[in-house]
């Protein structure tokens, strides 16, 4: 390991509406900084290579897999984790549609769908389907998850 890898960098960012200043190594991954340094364990480690989506967070309102982001890249950014989403329409739809089984993937799906709401507030069926492809549910709750998300975007009569 080179001395550059062990260098400590101060970063400032906003996490769930709270300004935070921490010191990290250049190689620290944001997922583990959130979990280990800040105690925000809602984002999970599933694959550590960006395939499963259990670590999804919002960076400046857009979905990002935190296992693929260095903590230093978050400097100056606004980060939202599942812990920062309270009374979200997506969360409510997941509960109403029982769109979960074990719950391991649920925070990542919910945060990703909040990103969908931010990026495509009037998402159609195809956009929802494509967006959901970035997360994996090993319990196979896809139909209920799709229905929950579709209900968020369906105009109420």
GROMACS .gro file of N, CA and C in nm:
model
  471
    1UNK      N    1   0.085  -0.118   0.000
    1UNK     CA    2   0.000   0.000   0.000
    1UNK      C    3   0.089   0.124   0.000
    2UNK      N    4   0.061   0.218  -0.086
    2UNK     CA    5   0.141   0.339  -0.093
    2UNK      C    6   0.097   0.438   0.015
    3UNK      N    7   0.180   0.534   0.043
    3UNK     CA    8   0.145   0.635   0.144
    3UNK      C    9   0.024   0.716   0.099
    4UNK      N   10   0.002   0.726  -0.033
    4UNK     CA   11  -0.116   0.799  -0.083
    4UNK      C   12  -0.245   0.729  -0.038
    5UNK      N   13  -0.244   0.594  -0.035
    5UNK     CA   14  -0.363   0.520   0.004
    5UNK      C   15  -0.398   0.540   0.150
    6UNK      N   16  -0.301   0.574   0.233
    6UNK     CA   17  -0.328   0.590   0.375
    6UNK      C   18  -0.348   0.736   0.413
    7UNK      N   19  -0.337   0.827   0.317
    7UNK     CA   20  -0.357   0.968   0.346
    7UNK      C   21  -0.501   0.991   0.390
    8UNK      N   22  -0.517   1.081   0.482
    8UNK     CA   23  -0.649   1.112   0.535
    8UNK      C   24  -0.697   1.244   0.474
    9UNK      N   25  -0.821   1.244   0.427
    9UNK     CA   26  -0.880   1.363   0.365
    9UNK      C   27  -1.003   1.406   0.444
   10UNK      N   28  -1.013   1.533   0.475
   10UNK     CA   29  -1.138   1.581   0.537
   10UNK      C   30  -1.240   1.604   0.426
   11UNK      N   31  -1.360   1.558   0.449
   11UNK     CA   32  -1.467   1.588   0.354
   11UNK      C   33  -1.587   1.643   0.430
   12UNK      N   34  -1.659   1.727   0.362
   12UNK     CA   35  -1.782   1.783   0.417
   12UNK      C   36  -1.894   1.751   0.320
   13UNK      N   37  -2.003   1.701   0.375
   13UNK     CA   38  -2.119   1.672   0.292
   13UNK      C   39  -2.241   1.675   0.379
   14UNK      N   40  -2.356   1.672   0.313
   14UNK     CA   41  -2.483   1.671   0.385
   14UNK      C   42  -2.542   1.531   0.372
   15UNK      N   43  -2.572   1.471   0.484
   15UNK     CA   44  -2.631   1.338   0.483
   15UNK      C   45  -2.766   1.345   0.554
   16UNK      N   46  -2.870   1.315   0.479
   16UNK     CA   47  -3.007   1.318   0.532
   16UNK      C   48  -3.040   1.451   0.598
   17UNK      N   49  -2.994   1.559   0.536
   17UNK     CA   50  -3.026   1.693   0.583
   17UNK      C   51  -2.933   1.746   0.690
   18UNK      N   52  -2.834   1.668   0.731
   18UNK     CA   53  -2.741   1.709   0.837
   18UNK      C   54  -2.601   1.727   0.780
   19UNK      N   55  -2.542   1.844   0.803
   19UNK     CA   56  -2.404   1.868   0.759
   19UNK      C   57  -2.310   1.780   0.840
   20UNK      N   58  -2.220   1.713   0.769
   20UNK     CA   59  -2.124   1.623   0.833
   20UNK      C   60  -1.984   1.655   0.784
   21UNK      N   61  -1.888   1.646   0.872
   21UNK     CA   62  -1.747   1.657   0.837
   21UNK      C   63  -1.679   1.534   0.892
   22UNK      N   64  -1.612   1.459   0.806
   22UNK     CA   65  -1.541   1.340   0.850
   22UNK      C   66  -1.407   1.333   0.779
   23UNK      N   67  -1.322   1.248   0.829
   23UNK     CA   68  -1.190   1.227   0.768
   23UNK      C   69  -1.188   1.084   0.716
   24UNK      N   70  -1.147   1.069   0.590
   24UNK     CA   71  -1.148   0.937   0.526
   24UNK      C   72  -1.019   0.914   0.449
   25UNK      N   73  -0.992   0.789   0.421
   25UNK     CA   74  -0.882   0.754   0.332
   25UNK      C   75  -0.928   0.772   0.188
   26UNK      N   76  -0.835   0.790   0.098
   26UNK     CA   77  -0.869   0.810  -0.043
   26UNK      C   78  -0.943   0.689  -0.100
   27UNK      N   79  -0.915   0.571  -0.050
   27UNK     CA   80  -0.973   0.448  -0.104
   27UNK      C   81  -1.105   0.408  -0.037
   28UNK      N   82  -1.154   0.483   0.061
   28UNK     CA   83  -1.276   0.445   0.132
   28UNK      C   84  -1.397   0.452   0.040
   29UNK      N   85  -1.478   0.348   0.047
   29UNK     CA   86  -1.601   0.338  -0.033
   29UNK      C   87  -1.715   0.402   0.047
   30UNK      N   88  -1.799   0.479  -0.019
   30UNK     CA   89  -1.906   0.551   0.048
   30UNK      C   90  -2.000   0.458   0.125
   31UNK      N   91  -2.033   0.343   0.070
   31UNK     CA   92  -2.122   0.249   0.140
   31UNK      C   93  -2.070   0.220   0.280
   32UNK      N   94  -1.942   0.190   0.291
   32UNK     CA   95  -1.886   0.153   0.421
   32UNK      C   96  -1.866   0.273   0.511
   33UNK      N   97  -1.844   0.390   0.454
   33UNK     CA   98  -1.838   0.511   0.535
   33UNK      C   99  -1.973   0.538   0.598
   34UNK      N  100  -2.079   0.526   0.519
   34UNK     CA  101  -2.214   0.548   0.572
   34UNK      C  102  -2.246   0.448   0.683
   35UNK      N  103  -2.214   0.323   0.660
   35UNK     CA  104  -2.245   0.217   0.757
   35UNK      C  105  -2.154   0.222   0.880
   36UNK      N  106  -2.024   0.225   0.857
   36UNK     CA  107  -1.928   0.208   0.966
   36UNK      C  108  -1.896   0.338   1.040
   37UNK      N  109  -1.890   0.449   0.970
   37UNK     CA  110  -1.852   0.576   1.032
   37UNK      C  111  -1.973   0.655   1.079
   38UNK      N  112  -2.085   0.644   1.006
   38UNK     CA  113  -2.202   0.726   1.039
   38UNK      C  114  -2.317   0.644   1.096
   39UNK      N  115  -2.305   0.513   1.102
   39UNK     CA  116  -2.409   0.428   1.162
   39UNK      C  117  -2.537   0.418   1.080
   40UNK      N  118  -2.531   0.452   0.952
   40UNK     CA  119  -2.648   0.444   0.865
   40UNK      C  120  -2.645   0.309   0.794
   41UNK      N  121  -2.709   0.211   0.854
   41UNK     CA  122  -2.698   0.073   0.807
   41UNK      C  123  -2.811   0.030   0.715
   42UNK      N  124  -2.899   0.120   0.676
   42UNK     CA  125  -3.007   0.085   0.585
   42UNK      C  126  -2.958   0.046   0.447
   43UNK      N  127  -2.852   0.109   0.402
   43UNK     CA  128  -2.789   0.070   0.275
   43UNK      C  129  -2.708  -0.054   0.303
   44UNK      N  130  -2.731  -0.157   0.224
   44UNK     CA  131  -2.669  -0.288   0.250
   44UNK      C  132  -2.560  -0.320   0.149
   45UNK      N  133  -2.471  -0.407   0.191
   45UNK     CA  134  -2.372  -0.463   0.101
   45UNK      C  135  -2.427  -0.595   0.050
   46UNK      N  136  -2.443  -0.605  -0.081
   46UNK     CA  137  -2.494  -0.729  -0.138
   46UNK      C  138  -2.392  -0.792  -0.231
   47UNK      N  139  -2.341  -0.714  -0.322
   47UNK     CA  140  -2.249  -0.768  -0.423
   47UNK      C  141  -2.117  -0.693  -0.428
   48UNK      N  142  -2.117  -0.570  -0.382
   48UNK     CA  143  -1.999  -0.482  -0.384
   48UNK      C  144  -1.944  -0.455  -0.523
   49UNK      N  145  -2.027  -0.474  -0.626
   49UNK     CA  146  -1.982  -0.441  -0.762
   49UNK      C  147  -2.091  -0.374  -0.845
   50UNK      N  148  -2.197  -0.325  -0.780
   50UNK     CA  149  -2.297  -0.247  -0.849
   50UNK      C  150  -2.409  -0.324  -0.917
   51UNK      N  151  -2.415  -0.454  -0.897
   51UNK     CA  152  -2.517  -0.533  -0.965
   51UNK      C  153  -2.651  -0.540  -0.892
   52UNK      N  154  -2.649  -0.547  -0.759
   52UNK     CA  155  -2.773  -0.581  -0.688
   52UNK      C  156  -2.858  -0.462  -0.646
   53UNK      N  157  -2.798  -0.348  -0.620
   53UNK     CA  158  -2.874  -0.229  -0.583
   53UNK      C  159  -2.911  -0.217  -0.437
   54UNK      N  160  -2.868  -0.310  -0.351
   54UNK     CA  161  -2.904  -0.300  -0.209
   54UNK      C  162  -2.840  -0.180  -0.141
   55UNK      N  163  -2.739  -0.122  -0.203
   55UNK     CA  164  -2.666  -0.009  -0.145
   55UNK      C  165  -2.709   0.125  -0.203
   56UNK      N  166  -2.818   0.128  -0.277
   56UNK     CA  167  -2.859   0.250  -0.348
   56UNK      C  168  -2.888   0.365  -0.251
   57UNK      N  169  -2.834   0.481  -0.284
   57UNK     CA  170  -2.858   0.606  -0.212
   57UNK      C  171  -2.892   0.712  -0.316
   58UNK      N  172  -2.926   0.829  -0.270
   58UNK     CA  173  -2.945   0.943  -0.359
   58UNK      C  174  -2.828   1.039  -0.341
   59UNK      N  175  -2.769   1.079  -0.450
   59UNK     CA  176  -2.664   1.181  -0.451
   59UNK      C  177  -2.719   1.297  -0.532
   60UNK      N  178  -2.742   1.408  -0.463
   60UNK     CA  179  -2.803   1.524  -0.529
   60UNK      C  180  -2.937   1.485  -0.591
   61UNK      N  181  -3.008   1.391  -0.527
   61UNK     CA  182  -3.140   1.350  -0.573
   61UNK      C  183  -3.142   1.240  -0.676
   62UNK      N  184  -3.026   1.198  -0.724
   62UNK     CA  185  -3.020   1.093  -0.826
   62UNK      C  186  -2.970   0.962  -0.767
   63UNK      N  187  -3.025   0.852  -0.814
   63UNK     CA  188  -2.986   0.720  -0.764
   63UNK      C  189  -2.839   0.690  -0.795
   64UNK      N  190  -2.772   0.636  -0.694
   64UNK     CA  191  -2.631   0.599  -0.708
   64UNK      C  192  -2.607   0.476  -0.621
   65UNK      N  193  -2.530   0.384  -0.672
   65UNK     CA  194  -2.493   0.267  -0.594
   65UNK      C  195  -2.370   0.304  -0.512
   66UNK      N  196  -2.387   0.309  -0.382
   66UNK     CA  197  -2.281   0.361  -0.295
   66UNK      C  198  -2.160   0.269  -0.287
   67UNK      N  199  -2.173   0.145  -0.333
   67UNK     CA  200  -2.055   0.057  -0.336
   67UNK      C  201  -1.963   0.093  -0.451
   68UNK      N  202  -2.010   0.176  -0.544
   68UNK     CA  203  -1.930   0.216  -0.659
   68UNK      C  204  -1.875   0.358  -0.647
   69UNK      N  205  -1.895   0.419  -0.532
   69UNK     CA  206  -1.855   0.559  -0.516
   69UNK      C  207  -1.755   0.572  -0.402
   70UNK      N  208  -1.645   0.639  -0.430
   70UNK     CA  209  -1.550   0.669  -0.323
   70UNK      C  210  -1.609   0.777  -0.233
   71UNK      N  211  -1.579   0.770  -0.106
   71UNK     CA  212  -1.631   0.869  -0.013
   71UNK      C  213  -1.583   1.009  -0.051
   72UNK      N  214  -1.459   1.022  -0.096
   72UNK     CA  215  -1.408   1.155  -0.133
   72UNK      C  216  -1.489   1.217  -0.247
   73UNK      N  217  -1.554   1.135  -0.328
   73UNK     CA  218  -1.638   1.186  -0.437
   73UNK      C  219  -1.766   1.251  -0.384
   74UNK      N  220  -1.800   1.224  -0.260
   74UNK     CA  221  -1.920   1.281  -0.200
   74UNK      C  222  -1.895   1.419  -0.140
   75UNK      N  223  -1.771   1.463  -0.141
   75UNK     CA  224  -1.737   1.593  -0.083
   75UNK      C  225  -1.823   1.703  -0.144
   76UNK      N  226  -1.891   1.780  -0.059
   76UNK     CA  227  -1.975   1.890  -0.104
   76UNK      C  228  -2.111   1.850  -0.157
   77UNK      N  229  -2.143   1.723  -0.154
   77UNK     CA  230  -2.268   1.673  -0.212
   77UNK      C  231  -2.377   1.654  -0.105
   78UNK      N  232  -2.499   1.644  -0.153
   78UNK     CA  233  -2.614   1.613  -0.068
   78UNK      C  234  -2.645   1.465  -0.087
   79UNK      N  235  -2.638   1.388   0.022
   79UNK     CA  236  -2.661   1.244   0.020
   79UNK      C  237  -2.789   1.214   0.097
   80UNK      N  238  -2.871   1.126   0.041
   80UNK     CA  239  -2.990   1.079   0.112
   80UNK      C  240  -2.987   0.927   0.113
   81UNK      N  241  -3.003   0.871   0.233
   81UNK     CA  242  -3.012   0.726   0.249
   81UNK      C  243  -3.157   0.692   0.285
   82UNK      N  244  -3.185   0.564   0.298
   82UNK     CA  245  -3.321   0.522   0.336
   82UNK      C  246  -3.361   0.586   0.469
   83UNK      N  247  -3.264   0.607   0.559
   83UNK     CA  248  -3.296   0.669   0.688
   83UNK      C  249  -3.344   0.812   0.672
   84UNK      N  250  -3.310   0.877   0.562
   84UNK     CA  251  -3.351   1.014   0.538
   84UNK      C  252  -3.485   1.028   0.468
   85UNK      N  253  -3.543   0.917   0.429
   85UNK     CA  254  -3.673   0.920   0.362
   85UNK      C  255  -3.781   0.887   0.465
   86UNK      N  256  -3.856   0.987   0.501
   86UNK     CA  257  -3.963   0.964   0.598
   86UNK      C  258  -4.097   0.993   0.532
   87UNK      N  259  -4.189   0.903   0.553
   87UNK     CA  260  -4.324   0.914   0.498
   87UNK      C  261  -4.322   0.934   0.347
   88UNK      N  262  -4.233   0.864   0.281
   88UNK     CA  263  -4.221   0.871   0.136
   88UNK      C  264  -4.338   0.799   0.070
   89UNK      N  265  -4.390   0.853  -0.040
   89UNK     CA  266  -4.497   0.784  -0.113
   89UNK      C  267  -4.453   0.645  -0.160
   90UNK      N  268  -4.326   0.630  -0.192
   90UNK     CA  269  -4.276   0.499  -0.235
   90UNK      C  270  -4.280   0.402  -0.118
   91UNK      N  271  -4.232   0.444  -0.001
   91UNK     CA  272  -4.237   0.357   0.117
   91UNK      C  273  -4.380   0.316   0.147
   92UNK      N  274  -4.471   0.413   0.143
   92UNK     CA  275  -4.612   0.384   0.170
   92UNK      C  276  -4.669   0.284   0.070
   93UNK      N  277  -4.632   0.298  -0.057
   93UNK     CA  278  -4.680   0.205  -0.160
   93UNK      C  279  -4.624   0.065  -0.138
   94UNK      N  280  -4.498   0.055  -0.094
   94UNK     CA  281  -4.440  -0.077  -0.064
   94UNK      C  282  -4.518  -0.144   0.049
   95UNK      N  283  -4.554  -0.069   0.150
   95UNK     CA  284  -4.629  -0.125   0.263
   95UNK      C  285  -4.769  -0.166   0.216
   96UNK      N  286  -4.838  -0.076   0.147
   96UNK     CA  287  -4.974  -0.104   0.103
   96UNK      C  288  -4.982  -0.224   0.009
   97UNK      N  289  -4.878  -0.246  -0.072
   97UNK     CA  290  -4.877  -0.356  -0.168
   97UNK      C  291  -4.799  -0.478  -0.119
   98UNK      N  292  -4.754  -0.472   0.007
   98UNK     CA  293  -4.675  -0.581   0.065
   98UNK      C  294  -4.564  -0.623  -0.032
   99UNK      N  295  -4.489  -0.523  -0.077
   99UNK     CA  296  -4.389  -0.542  -0.182
   99UNK      C  297  -4.252  -0.578  -0.123
  100UNK      N  298  -4.250  -0.676  -0.037
  100UNK     CA  299  -4.125  -0.721   0.023
  100UNK      C  300  -4.150  -0.857   0.086
  101UNK      N  301  -4.043  -0.931   0.103
  101UNK     CA  302  -4.050  -1.056   0.179
  101UNK      C  303  -3.946  -1.048   0.290
  102UNK      N  304  -3.821  -1.077   0.259
  102UNK     CA  305  -3.719  -1.072   0.365
  102UNK      C  306  -3.682  -0.929   0.400
  103UNK      N  307  -3.695  -0.836   0.306
  103UNK     CA  308  -3.669  -0.695   0.331
  103UNK      C  309  -3.526  -0.650   0.305
  104UNK      N  310  -3.436  -0.741   0.273
  104UNK     CA  311  -3.296  -0.703   0.254
  104UNK      C  312  -3.280  -0.603   0.139
  105UNK      N  313  -3.350  -0.627   0.029
  105UNK     CA  314  -3.337  -0.540  -0.089
  105UNK      C  315  -3.426  -0.417  -0.082
  106UNK      N  316  -3.522  -0.417   0.008
  106UNK     CA  317  -3.626  -0.314   0.010
  106UNK      C  318  -3.572  -0.172   0.021
  107UNK      N  319  -3.478  -0.142   0.111
  107UNK     CA  320  -3.428  -0.004   0.115
  107UNK      C  321  -3.369   0.042  -0.017
  108UNK      N  322  -3.294  -0.044  -0.083
  108UNK     CA  323  -3.235  -0.007  -0.212
  108UNK      C  324  -3.340   0.019  -0.318
  109UNK      N  325  -3.443  -0.065  -0.321
  109UNK     CA  326  -3.552  -0.044  -0.417
  109UNK      C  327  -3.624   0.088  -0.388
  110UNK      N  328  -3.654   0.114  -0.262
  110UNK     CA  329  -3.727   0.236  -0.226
  110UNK      C  330  -3.645   0.360  -0.263
  111UNK      N  331  -3.518   0.361  -0.227
  111UNK     CA  332  -3.434   0.476  -0.259
  111UNK      C  333  -3.421   0.492  -0.410
  112UNK      N  334  -3.402   0.383  -0.482
  112UNK     CA  335  -3.393   0.389  -0.627
  112UNK      C  336  -3.521   0.447  -0.688
  113UNK      N  337  -3.635   0.408  -0.636
  113UNK     CA  338  -3.763   0.458  -0.689
  113UNK      C  339  -3.786   0.604  -0.652
  114UNK      N  340  -3.729   0.649  -0.540
  114UNK     CA  341  -3.731   0.794  -0.510
  114UNK      C  342  -3.647   0.867  -0.614
  115UNK      N  343  -3.536   0.808  -0.654
  115UNK     CA  344  -3.456   0.864  -0.762
  115UNK      C  345  -3.534   0.870  -0.893
  116UNK      N  346  -3.612   0.767  -0.917
  116UNK     CA  347  -3.700   0.766  -1.036
  116UNK      C  348  -3.798   0.882  -1.030
  117UNK      N  349  -3.859   0.903  -0.914
  117UNK     CA  350  -3.953   1.015  -0.898
  117UNK      C  351  -3.885   1.148  -0.926
  118UNK      N  352  -3.760   1.160  -0.882
  118UNK     CA  353  -3.687   1.285  -0.905
  118UNK      C  354  -3.651   1.303  -1.052
  119UNK      N  355  -3.609   1.197  -1.117
  119UNK     CA  356  -3.564   1.205  -1.256
  119UNK      C  357  -3.680   1.204  -1.357
  120UNK      N  358  -3.785   1.130  -1.325
  120UNK     CA  359  -3.899   1.113  -1.416
  120UNK      C  360  -4.030   1.119  -1.337
  121UNK      N  361  -4.073   1.238  -1.298
  121UNK     CA  362  -4.191   1.249  -1.212
  121UNK      C  363  -4.320   1.193  -1.271
  122UNK      N  364  -4.323   1.174  -1.402
  122UNK     CA  365  -4.442   1.118  -1.468
  122UNK      C  366  -4.405   0.990  -1.542
  123UNK      N  367  -4.328   0.906  -1.477
  123UNK     CA  368  -4.277   0.784  -1.542
  123UNK      C  369  -4.391   0.697  -1.593
  124UNK      N  370  -4.371   0.644  -1.712
  124UNK     CA  371  -4.468   0.550  -1.768
  124UNK      C  372  -4.425   0.407  -1.733
  125UNK      N  373  -4.507   0.313  -1.774
  125UNK     CA  374  -4.485   0.170  -1.743
  125UNK      C  375  -4.346   0.123  -1.788
  126UNK      N  376  -4.306   0.159  -1.909
  126UNK     CA  377  -4.176   0.115  -1.962
  126UNK      C  378  -4.060   0.174  -1.883
  127UNK      N  379  -4.071   0.302  -1.849
  127UNK     CA  380  -3.965   0.367  -1.771
  127UNK      C  381  -3.952   0.301  -1.634
  128UNK      N  382  -4.063   0.272  -1.570
  128UNK     CA  383  -4.061   0.204  -1.441
  128UNK      C  384  -3.994   0.068  -1.454
  129UNK      N  385  -4.032  -0.009  -1.555
  129UNK     CA  386  -3.976  -0.143  -1.574
  129UNK      C  387  -3.825  -0.137  -1.593
  130UNK      N  388  -3.781  -0.046  -1.679
  130UNK     CA  389  -3.637  -0.034  -1.704
  130UNK      C  390  -3.564   0.012  -1.578
  131UNK      N  391  -3.621   0.107  -1.506
  131UNK     CA  392  -3.558   0.160  -1.385
  131UNK      C  393  -3.541   0.050  -1.280
  132UNK      N  394  -3.641  -0.036  -1.266
  132UNK     CA  395  -3.636  -0.142  -1.165
  132UNK      C  396  -3.533  -0.250  -1.198
  133UNK      N  397  -3.486  -0.254  -1.321
  133UNK     CA  398  -3.388  -0.355  -1.360
  133UNK      C  399  -3.254  -0.337  -1.289
  134UNK      N  400  -3.232  -0.223  -1.227
  134UNK     CA  401  -3.102  -0.200  -1.162
  134UNK      C  402  -3.096  -0.254  -1.020
  135UNK      N  403  -3.204  -0.315  -0.974
  135UNK     CA  404  -3.206  -0.374  -0.840
  135UNK      C  405  -3.249  -0.520  -0.849
  136UNK      N  406  -3.197  -0.601  -0.756
  136UNK     CA  407  -3.228  -0.743  -0.754
  136UNK      C  408  -3.299  -0.778  -0.624
  137UNK      N  409  -3.405  -0.859  -0.636
  137UNK     CA  410  -3.475  -0.915  -0.521
  137UNK      C  411  -3.460  -1.066  -0.529
  138UNK      N  412  -3.389  -1.123  -0.436
  138UNK     CA  413  -3.367  -1.268  -0.437
  138UNK      C  414  -3.492  -1.346  -0.394
  139UNK      N  415  -3.587  -1.279  -0.330
  139UNK     CA  416  -3.711  -1.346  -0.289
  139UNK      C  417  -3.816  -1.348  -0.399
  140UNK      N  418  -3.786  -1.280  -0.508
  140UNK     CA  419  -3.875  -1.279  -0.625
  140UNK      C  420  -4.005  -1.202  -0.602
  141UNK      N  421  -3.998  -1.090  -0.535
  141UNK     CA  422  -4.116  -1.005  -0.511
  141UNK      C  423  -4.137  -0.903  -0.622
  142UNK      N  424  -4.082  -0.930  -0.739
  142UNK     CA  425  -4.083  -0.831  -0.847
  142UNK      C  426  -4.223  -0.782  -0.884
  143UNK      N  427  -4.320  -0.869  -0.892
  143UNK     CA  428  -4.454  -0.827  -0.933
  143UNK      C  429  -4.513  -0.728  -0.831
  144UNK      N  430  -4.498  -0.760  -0.703
  144UNK     CA  431  -4.551  -0.670  -0.600
  144UNK      C  432  -4.473  -0.538  -0.599
  145UNK      N  433  -4.342  -0.546  -0.617
  145UNK     CA  434  -4.260  -0.424  -0.622
  145UNK      C  435  -4.302  -0.338  -0.740
  146UNK      N  436  -4.318  -0.400  -0.856
  146UNK     CA  437  -4.359  -0.326  -0.976
  146UNK      C  438  -4.496  -0.261  -0.954
  147UNK      N  439  -4.588  -0.335  -0.896
  147UNK     CA  440  -4.722  -0.280  -0.870
  147UNK      C  441  -4.716  -0.163  -0.772
  148UNK      N  442  -4.633  -0.176  -0.670
  148UNK     CA  443  -4.620  -0.068  -0.572
  148UNK      C  444  -4.569   0.059  -0.639
  149UNK      N  445  -4.465   0.044  -0.720
  149UNK     CA  446  -4.406   0.161  -0.785
  149UNK      C  447  -4.503   0.218  -0.888
  150UNK      N  448  -4.569   0.132  -0.961
  150UNK     CA  449  -4.667   0.179  -1.060
  150UNK      C  450  -4.777   0.260  -0.991
  151UNK      N  451  -4.818   0.217  -0.871
  151UNK     CA  452  -4.922   0.290  -0.798
  151UNK      C  453  -4.877   0.431  -0.759
  152UNK      N  454  -4.748   0.451  -0.739
  152UNK     CA  455  -4.697   0.584  -0.706
  152UNK      C  456  -4.714   0.678  -0.825
  153UNK      N  457  -4.703   0.625  -0.946
  153UNK     CA  458  -4.707   0.709  -1.066
  153UNK      C  459  -4.844   0.712  -1.132
  154UNK      N  460  -4.937   0.631  -1.088
  154UNK     CA  461  -5.071   0.629  -1.145
  154UNK      C  462  -5.153   0.742  -1.085
  155UNK      N  463  -5.208   0.829  -1.169
  155UNK     CA  464  -5.290   0.938  -1.116
  155UNK      C  465  -5.409   0.884  -1.036
  156UNK      N  466  -5.431   0.943  -0.921
  156UNK     CA  467  -5.545   0.903  -0.837
  156UNK      C  468  -5.672   0.965  -0.892
  157UNK      N  469  -5.779   0.886  -0.892
  157UNK     CA  470  -5.907   0.934  -0.946
  157UNK      C  471  -6.000   0.975  -0.835
   0.00000   0.00000   0.00000
